[in-house]
PDB file of C-alpha atoms in Angstrom:
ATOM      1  CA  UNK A   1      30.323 -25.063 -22.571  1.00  0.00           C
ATOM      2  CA  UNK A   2      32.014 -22.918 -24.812  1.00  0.00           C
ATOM      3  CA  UNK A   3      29.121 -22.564 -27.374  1.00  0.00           C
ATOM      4  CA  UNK A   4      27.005 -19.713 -26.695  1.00  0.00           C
ATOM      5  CA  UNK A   5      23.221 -20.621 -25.465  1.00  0.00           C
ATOM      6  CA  UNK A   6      22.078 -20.001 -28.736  1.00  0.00           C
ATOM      7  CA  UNK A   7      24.627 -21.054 -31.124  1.00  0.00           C
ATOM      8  CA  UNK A   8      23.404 -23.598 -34.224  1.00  0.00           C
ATOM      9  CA  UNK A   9      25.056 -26.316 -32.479  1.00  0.00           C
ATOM     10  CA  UNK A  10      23.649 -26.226 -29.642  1.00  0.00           C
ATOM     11  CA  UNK A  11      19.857 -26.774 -31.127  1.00  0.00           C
ATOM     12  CA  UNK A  12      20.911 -29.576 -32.755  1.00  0.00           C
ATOM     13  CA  UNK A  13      22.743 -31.304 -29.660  1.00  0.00           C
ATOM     14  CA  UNK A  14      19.378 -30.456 -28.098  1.00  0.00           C
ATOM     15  CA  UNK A  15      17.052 -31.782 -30.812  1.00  0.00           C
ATOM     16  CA  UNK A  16      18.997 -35.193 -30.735  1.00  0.00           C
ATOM     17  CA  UNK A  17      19.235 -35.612 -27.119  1.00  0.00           C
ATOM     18  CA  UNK A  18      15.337 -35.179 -26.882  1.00  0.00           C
ATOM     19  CA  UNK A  19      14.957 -37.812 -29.523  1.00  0.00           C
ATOM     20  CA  UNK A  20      17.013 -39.765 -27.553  1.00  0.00           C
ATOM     21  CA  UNK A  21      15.030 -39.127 -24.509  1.00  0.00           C
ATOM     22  CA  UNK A  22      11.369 -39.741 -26.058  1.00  0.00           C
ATOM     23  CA  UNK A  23      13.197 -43.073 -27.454  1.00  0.00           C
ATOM     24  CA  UNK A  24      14.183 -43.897 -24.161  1.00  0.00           C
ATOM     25  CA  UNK A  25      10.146 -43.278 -22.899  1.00  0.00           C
ATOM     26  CA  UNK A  26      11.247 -40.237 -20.816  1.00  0.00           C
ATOM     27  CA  UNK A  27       8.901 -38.067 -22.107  1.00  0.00           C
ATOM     28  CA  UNK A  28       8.409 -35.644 -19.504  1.00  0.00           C
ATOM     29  CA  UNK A  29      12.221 -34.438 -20.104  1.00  0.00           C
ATOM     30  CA  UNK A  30      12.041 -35.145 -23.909  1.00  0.00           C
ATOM     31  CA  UNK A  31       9.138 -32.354 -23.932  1.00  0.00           C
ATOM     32  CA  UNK A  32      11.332 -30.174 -21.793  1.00  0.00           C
ATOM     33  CA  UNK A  33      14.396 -30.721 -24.456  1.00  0.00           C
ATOM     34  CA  UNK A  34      12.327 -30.303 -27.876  1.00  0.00           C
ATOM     35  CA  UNK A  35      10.757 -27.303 -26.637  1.00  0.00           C
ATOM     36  CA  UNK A  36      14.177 -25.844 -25.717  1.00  0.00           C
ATOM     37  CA  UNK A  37      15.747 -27.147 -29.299  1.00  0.00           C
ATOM     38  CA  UNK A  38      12.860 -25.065 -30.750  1.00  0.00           C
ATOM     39  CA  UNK A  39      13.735 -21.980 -28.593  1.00  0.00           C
ATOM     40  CA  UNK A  40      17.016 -22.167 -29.462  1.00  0.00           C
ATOM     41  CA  UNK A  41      16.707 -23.229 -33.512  1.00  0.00           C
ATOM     42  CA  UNK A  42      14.216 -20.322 -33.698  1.00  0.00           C
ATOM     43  CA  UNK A  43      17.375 -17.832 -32.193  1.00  0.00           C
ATOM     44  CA  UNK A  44      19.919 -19.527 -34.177  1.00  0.00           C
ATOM     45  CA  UNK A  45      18.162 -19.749 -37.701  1.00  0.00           C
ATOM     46  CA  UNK A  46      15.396 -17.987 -37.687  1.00  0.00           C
ATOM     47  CA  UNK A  47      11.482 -19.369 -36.630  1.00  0.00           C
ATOM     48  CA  UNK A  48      10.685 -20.479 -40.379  1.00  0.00           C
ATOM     49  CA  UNK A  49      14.301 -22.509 -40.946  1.00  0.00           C
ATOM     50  CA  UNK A  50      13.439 -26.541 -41.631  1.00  0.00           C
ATOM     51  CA  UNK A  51      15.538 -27.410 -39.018  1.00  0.00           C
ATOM     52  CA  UNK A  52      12.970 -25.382 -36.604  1.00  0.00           C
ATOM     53  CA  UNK A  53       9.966 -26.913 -38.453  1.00  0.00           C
ATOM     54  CA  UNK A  54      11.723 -30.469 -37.882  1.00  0.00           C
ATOM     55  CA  UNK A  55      12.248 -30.125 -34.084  1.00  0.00           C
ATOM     56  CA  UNK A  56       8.526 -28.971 -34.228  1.00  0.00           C
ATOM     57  CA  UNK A  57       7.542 -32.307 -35.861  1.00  0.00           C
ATOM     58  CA  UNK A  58       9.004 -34.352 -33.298  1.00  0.00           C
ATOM     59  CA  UNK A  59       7.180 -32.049 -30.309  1.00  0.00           C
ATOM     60  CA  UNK A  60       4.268 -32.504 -32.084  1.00  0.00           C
ATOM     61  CA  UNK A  61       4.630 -36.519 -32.494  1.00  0.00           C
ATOM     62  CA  UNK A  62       5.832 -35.987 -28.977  1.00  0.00           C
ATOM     63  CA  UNK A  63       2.712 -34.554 -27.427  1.00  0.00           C
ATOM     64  CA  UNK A  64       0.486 -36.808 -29.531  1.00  0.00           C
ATOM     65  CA  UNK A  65       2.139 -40.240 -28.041  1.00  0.00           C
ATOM     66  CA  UNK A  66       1.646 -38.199 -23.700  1.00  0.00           C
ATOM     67  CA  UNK A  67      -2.180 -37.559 -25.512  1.00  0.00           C
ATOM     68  CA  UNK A  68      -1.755 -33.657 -25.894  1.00  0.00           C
ATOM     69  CA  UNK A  69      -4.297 -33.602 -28.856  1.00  0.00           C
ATOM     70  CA  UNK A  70      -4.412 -30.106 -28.602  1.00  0.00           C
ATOM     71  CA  UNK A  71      -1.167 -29.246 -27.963  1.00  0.00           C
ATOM     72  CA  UNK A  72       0.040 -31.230 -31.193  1.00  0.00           C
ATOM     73  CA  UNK A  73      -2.626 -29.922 -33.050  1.00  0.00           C
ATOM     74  CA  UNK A  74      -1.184 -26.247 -32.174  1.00  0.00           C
ATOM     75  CA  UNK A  75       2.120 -27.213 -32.962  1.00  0.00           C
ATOM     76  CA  UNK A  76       1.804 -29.254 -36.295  1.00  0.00           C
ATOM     77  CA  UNK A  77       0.249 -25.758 -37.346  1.00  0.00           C
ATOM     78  CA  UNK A  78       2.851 -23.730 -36.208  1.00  0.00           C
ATOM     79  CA  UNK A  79       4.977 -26.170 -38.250  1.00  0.00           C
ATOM     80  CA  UNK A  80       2.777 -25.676 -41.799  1.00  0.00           C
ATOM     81  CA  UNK A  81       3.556 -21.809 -41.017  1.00  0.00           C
ATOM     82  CA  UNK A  82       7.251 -22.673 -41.354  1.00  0.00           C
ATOM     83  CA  UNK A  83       7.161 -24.868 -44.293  1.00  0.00           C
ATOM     84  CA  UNK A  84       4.664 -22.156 -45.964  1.00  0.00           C
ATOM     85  CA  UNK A  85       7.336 -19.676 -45.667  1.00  0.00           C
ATOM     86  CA  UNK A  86      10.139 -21.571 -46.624  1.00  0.00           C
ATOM     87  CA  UNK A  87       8.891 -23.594 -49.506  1.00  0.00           C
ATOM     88  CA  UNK A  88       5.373 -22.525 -50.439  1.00  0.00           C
ATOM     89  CA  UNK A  89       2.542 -24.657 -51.126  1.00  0.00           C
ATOM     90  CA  UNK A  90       5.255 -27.464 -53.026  1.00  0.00           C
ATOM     91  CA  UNK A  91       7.128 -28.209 -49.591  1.00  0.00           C
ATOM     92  CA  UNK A  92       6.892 -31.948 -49.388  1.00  0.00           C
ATOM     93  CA  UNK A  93       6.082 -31.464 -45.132  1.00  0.00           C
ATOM     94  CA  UNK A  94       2.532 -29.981 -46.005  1.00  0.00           C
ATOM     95  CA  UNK A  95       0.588 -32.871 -47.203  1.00  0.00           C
ATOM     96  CA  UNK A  96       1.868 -35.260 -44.017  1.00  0.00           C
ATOM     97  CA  UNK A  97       1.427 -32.286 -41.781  1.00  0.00           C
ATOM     98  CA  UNK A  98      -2.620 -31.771 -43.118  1.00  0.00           C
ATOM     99  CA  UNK A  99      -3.079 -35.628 -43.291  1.00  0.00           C
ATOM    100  CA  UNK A 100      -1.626 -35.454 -39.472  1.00  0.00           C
ATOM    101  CA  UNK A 101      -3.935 -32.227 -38.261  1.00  0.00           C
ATOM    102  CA  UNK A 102      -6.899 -34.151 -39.880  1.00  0.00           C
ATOM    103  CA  UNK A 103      -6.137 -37.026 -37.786  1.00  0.00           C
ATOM    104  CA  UNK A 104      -5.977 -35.164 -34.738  1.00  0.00           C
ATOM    105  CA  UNK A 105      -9.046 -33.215 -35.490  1.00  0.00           C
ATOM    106  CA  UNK A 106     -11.315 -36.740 -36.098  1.00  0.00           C
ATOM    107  CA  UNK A 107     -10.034 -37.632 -32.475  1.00  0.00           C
ATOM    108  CA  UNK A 108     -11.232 -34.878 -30.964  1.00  0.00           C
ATOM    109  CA  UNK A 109     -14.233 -35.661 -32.472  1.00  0.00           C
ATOM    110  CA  UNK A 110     -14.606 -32.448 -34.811  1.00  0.00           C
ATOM    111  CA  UNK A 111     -15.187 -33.947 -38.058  1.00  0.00           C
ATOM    112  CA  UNK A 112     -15.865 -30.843 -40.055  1.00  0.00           C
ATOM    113  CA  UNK A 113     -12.366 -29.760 -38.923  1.00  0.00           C
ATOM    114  CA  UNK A 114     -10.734 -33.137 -40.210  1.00  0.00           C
ATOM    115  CA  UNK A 115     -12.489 -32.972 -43.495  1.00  0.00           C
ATOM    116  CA  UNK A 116     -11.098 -29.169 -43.927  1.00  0.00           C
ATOM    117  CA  UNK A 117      -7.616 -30.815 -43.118  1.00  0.00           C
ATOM    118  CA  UNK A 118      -7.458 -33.815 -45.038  1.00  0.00           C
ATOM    119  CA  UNK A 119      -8.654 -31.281 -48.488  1.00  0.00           C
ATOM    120  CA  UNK A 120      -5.875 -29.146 -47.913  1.00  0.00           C
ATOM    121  CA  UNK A 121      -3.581 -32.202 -47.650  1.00  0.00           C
ATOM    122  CA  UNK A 122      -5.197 -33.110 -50.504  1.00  0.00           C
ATOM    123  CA  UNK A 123      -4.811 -29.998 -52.339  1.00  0.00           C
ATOM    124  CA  UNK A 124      -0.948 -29.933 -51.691  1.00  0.00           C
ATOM    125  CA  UNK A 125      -0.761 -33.366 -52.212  1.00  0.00           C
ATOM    126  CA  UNK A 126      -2.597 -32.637 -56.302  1.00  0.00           C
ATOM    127  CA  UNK A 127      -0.156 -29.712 -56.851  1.00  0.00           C
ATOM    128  CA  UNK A 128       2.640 -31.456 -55.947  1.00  0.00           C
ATOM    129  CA  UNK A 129       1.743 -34.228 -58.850  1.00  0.00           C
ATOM    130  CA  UNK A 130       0.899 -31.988 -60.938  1.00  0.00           C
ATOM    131  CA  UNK A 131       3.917 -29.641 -60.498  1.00  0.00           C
ATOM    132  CA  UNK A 132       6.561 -30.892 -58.855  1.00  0.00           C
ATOM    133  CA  UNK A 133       7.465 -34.636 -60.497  1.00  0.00           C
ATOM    134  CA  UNK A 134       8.173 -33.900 -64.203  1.00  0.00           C
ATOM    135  CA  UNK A 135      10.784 -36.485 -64.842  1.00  0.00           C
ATOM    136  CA  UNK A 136      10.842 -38.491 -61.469  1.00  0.00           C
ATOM    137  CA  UNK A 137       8.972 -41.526 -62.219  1.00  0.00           C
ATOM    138  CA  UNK A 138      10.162 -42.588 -58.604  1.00  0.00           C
ATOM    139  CA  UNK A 139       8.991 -39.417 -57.246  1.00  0.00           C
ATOM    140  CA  UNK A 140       5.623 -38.984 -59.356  1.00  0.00           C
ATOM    141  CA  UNK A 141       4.942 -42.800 -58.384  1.00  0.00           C
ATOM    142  CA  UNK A 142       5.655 -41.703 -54.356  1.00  0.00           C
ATOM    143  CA  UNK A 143       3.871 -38.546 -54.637  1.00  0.00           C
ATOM    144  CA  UNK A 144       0.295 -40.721 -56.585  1.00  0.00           C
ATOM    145  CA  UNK A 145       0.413 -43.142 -53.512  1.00  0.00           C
ATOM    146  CA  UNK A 146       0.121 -40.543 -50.653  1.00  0.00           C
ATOM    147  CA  UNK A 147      -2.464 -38.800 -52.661  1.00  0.00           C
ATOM    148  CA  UNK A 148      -4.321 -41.719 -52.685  1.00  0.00           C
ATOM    149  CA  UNK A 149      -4.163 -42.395 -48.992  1.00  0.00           C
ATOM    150  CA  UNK A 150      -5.429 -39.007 -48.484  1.00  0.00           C
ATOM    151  CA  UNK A 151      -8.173 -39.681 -50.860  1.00  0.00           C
ATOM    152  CA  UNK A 152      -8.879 -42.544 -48.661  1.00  0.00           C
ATOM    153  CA  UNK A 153      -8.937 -40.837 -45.832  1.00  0.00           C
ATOM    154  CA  UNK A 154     -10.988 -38.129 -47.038  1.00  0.00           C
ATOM    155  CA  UNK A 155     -13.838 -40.359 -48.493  1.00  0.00           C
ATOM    156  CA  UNK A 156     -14.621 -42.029 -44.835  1.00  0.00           C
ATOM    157  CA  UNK A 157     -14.543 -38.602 -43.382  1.00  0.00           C
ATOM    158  CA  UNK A 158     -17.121 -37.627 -46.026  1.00  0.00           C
ATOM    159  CA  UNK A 159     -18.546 -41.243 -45.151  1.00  0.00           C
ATOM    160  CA  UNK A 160     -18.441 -40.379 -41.401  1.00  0.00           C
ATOM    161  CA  UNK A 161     -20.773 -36.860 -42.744  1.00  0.00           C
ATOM    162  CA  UNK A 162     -23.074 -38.422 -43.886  1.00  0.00           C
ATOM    163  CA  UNK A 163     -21.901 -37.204 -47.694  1.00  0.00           C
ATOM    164  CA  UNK A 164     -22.264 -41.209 -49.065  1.00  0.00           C
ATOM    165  CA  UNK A 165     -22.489 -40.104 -52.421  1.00  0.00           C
ATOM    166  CA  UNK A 166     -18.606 -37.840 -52.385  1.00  0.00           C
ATOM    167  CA  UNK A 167     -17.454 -40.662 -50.438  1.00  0.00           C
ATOM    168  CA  UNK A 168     -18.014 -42.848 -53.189  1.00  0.00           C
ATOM    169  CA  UNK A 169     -16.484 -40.954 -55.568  1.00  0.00           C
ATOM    170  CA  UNK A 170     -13.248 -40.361 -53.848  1.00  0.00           C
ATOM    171  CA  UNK A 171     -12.901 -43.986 -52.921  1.00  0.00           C
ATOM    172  CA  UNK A 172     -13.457 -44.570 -56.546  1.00  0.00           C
ATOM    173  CA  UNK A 173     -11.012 -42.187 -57.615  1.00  0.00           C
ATOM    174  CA  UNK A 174      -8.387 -43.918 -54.984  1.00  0.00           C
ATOM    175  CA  UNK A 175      -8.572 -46.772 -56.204  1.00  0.00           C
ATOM    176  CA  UNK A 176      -7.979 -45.988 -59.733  1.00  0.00           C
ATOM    177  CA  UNK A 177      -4.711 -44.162 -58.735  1.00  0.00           C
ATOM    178  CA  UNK A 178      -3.634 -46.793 -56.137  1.00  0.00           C
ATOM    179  CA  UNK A 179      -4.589 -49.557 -58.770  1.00  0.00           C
ATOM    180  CA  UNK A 180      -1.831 -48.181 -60.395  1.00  0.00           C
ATOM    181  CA  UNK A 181       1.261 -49.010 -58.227  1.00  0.00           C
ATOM    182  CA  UNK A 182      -0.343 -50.842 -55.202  1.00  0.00           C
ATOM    183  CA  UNK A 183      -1.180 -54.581 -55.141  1.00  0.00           C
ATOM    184  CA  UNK A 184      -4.733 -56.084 -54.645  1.00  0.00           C
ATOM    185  CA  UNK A 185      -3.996 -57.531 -51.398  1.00  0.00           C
ATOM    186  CA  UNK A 186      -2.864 -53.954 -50.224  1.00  0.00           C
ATOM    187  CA  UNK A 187      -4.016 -53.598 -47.318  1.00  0.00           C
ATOM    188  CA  UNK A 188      -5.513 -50.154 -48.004  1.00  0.00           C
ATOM    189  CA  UNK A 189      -6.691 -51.403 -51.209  1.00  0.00           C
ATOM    190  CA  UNK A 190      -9.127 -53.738 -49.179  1.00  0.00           C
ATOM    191  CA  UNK A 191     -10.119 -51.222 -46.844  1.00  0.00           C
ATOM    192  CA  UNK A 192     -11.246 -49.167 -49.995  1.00  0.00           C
ATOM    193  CA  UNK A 193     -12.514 -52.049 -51.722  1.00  0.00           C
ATOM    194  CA  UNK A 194     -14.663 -52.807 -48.815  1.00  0.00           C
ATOM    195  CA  UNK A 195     -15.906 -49.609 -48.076  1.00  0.00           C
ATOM    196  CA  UNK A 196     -16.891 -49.127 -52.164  1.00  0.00           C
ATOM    197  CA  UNK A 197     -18.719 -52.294 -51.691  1.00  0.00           C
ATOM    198  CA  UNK A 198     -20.901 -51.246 -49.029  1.00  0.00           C
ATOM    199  CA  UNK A 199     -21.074 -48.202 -50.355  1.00  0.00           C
ATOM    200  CA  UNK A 200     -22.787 -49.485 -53.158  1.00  0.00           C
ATOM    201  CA  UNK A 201     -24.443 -51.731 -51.177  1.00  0.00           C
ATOM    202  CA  UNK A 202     -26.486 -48.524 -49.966  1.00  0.00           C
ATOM    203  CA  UNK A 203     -27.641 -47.972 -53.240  1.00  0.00           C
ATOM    204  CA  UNK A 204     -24.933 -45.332 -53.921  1.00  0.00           C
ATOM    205  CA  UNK A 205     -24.305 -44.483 -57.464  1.00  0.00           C
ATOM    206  CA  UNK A 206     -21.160 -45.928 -58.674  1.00  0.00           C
ATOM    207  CA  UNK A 207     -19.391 -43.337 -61.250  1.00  0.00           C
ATOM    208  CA  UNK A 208     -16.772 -46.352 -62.146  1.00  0.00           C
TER     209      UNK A 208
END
């Protein structure tokens, strides 16, 4: 009580409590919480501070579990804005945050959206390979993984477009990267395995 409304404490206390709240299944007042921690992170910090783009995350995870498609889809990119202006195109959010929108987007049922999403994830995802692990073998090895996934990801929505012969080519090119640190019984590994099969099954020119 004697914090003022806005005051950095009190977003946090918020944030928490609304975690605790969606843990507890009471989502209605967990959405009422979040979007007040937001409110009040924004006023204490500023709207592009990570602690406002990680009470955004959880109102976006949030709205996804109550089936607000939409509404997480709105606030997942309100939350890229944040990490945009904060980190640039290296802030580690971005790829999870595209991978996430892409998601979304394929439920809705727009798959030209989803592809647009996953290649930006993907895009983040390269430049943070590329740019951001010199020296961190854990963190390169991390970074080649997710990349992967996306690559994954990205091939059936090119699969799902009818674009058979780009699908094969990025499940290819998954596979060689995920070879790397993943094991054969992996379970995305057999997913990509499988789909490369049929793939080729089709007829599909392999490049491998």
């Amino acid at each position: 009580s004697s914090l003022c409304a806005d005051h950095p404490l009190a977003g946090t206390a918020l944030h928490m409590l609304g975690m605790l709240l969606f843990l507890a299944e009471e989502h209605s007042r967990a959405y009422v919480v979040l979007t007040e921690a937001v409110r009040v992170r924004k006023a204490a910090h500023g709207r592009h501070d990570v602690k406002v783009a990680n009470s955004l995350m959880k109102l976006a995870l949030l709205q996804y579990t109550g089936g607000d498609i939409a509404g997480s889809g709105r606030t997942l990119t309100e939350m890229r804005s944040s990490c945009l202006k904060t980190m640039g195109f290296g802030h580690p959010h971005l790829p999870l945050i595209m991978h996430t929108i892409g998601v979304l987007r394929f439920e809705q049922g727009d798959v030209s959206a989803a592809i647009r999403a996953f290649e930006i994830g993907y895009e983040y995802q390269r430049k943070i390979v590329e740019d951001e692990c010199d020296g961190d073998e854990v963190h390169h090895k991390v970074a080649q993984v997710a990349m992967g996934y996306t690559m994954s990801n990205l091939a059936f929505m090119y699969f799902q477009n009818a674009d058979q012969v780009g699908s094969l080519r990025l499940f290819e090119e998954a596979k060689s990267i995920l070879a790397r640190h993943s094991p054969p019984e992996d379970r995305v590994m057999l997913l990509i395995e499988e789909n490369i099969g049929t793939l080729v099954g089709r007829g599909v020119p392999s490049y491998e």
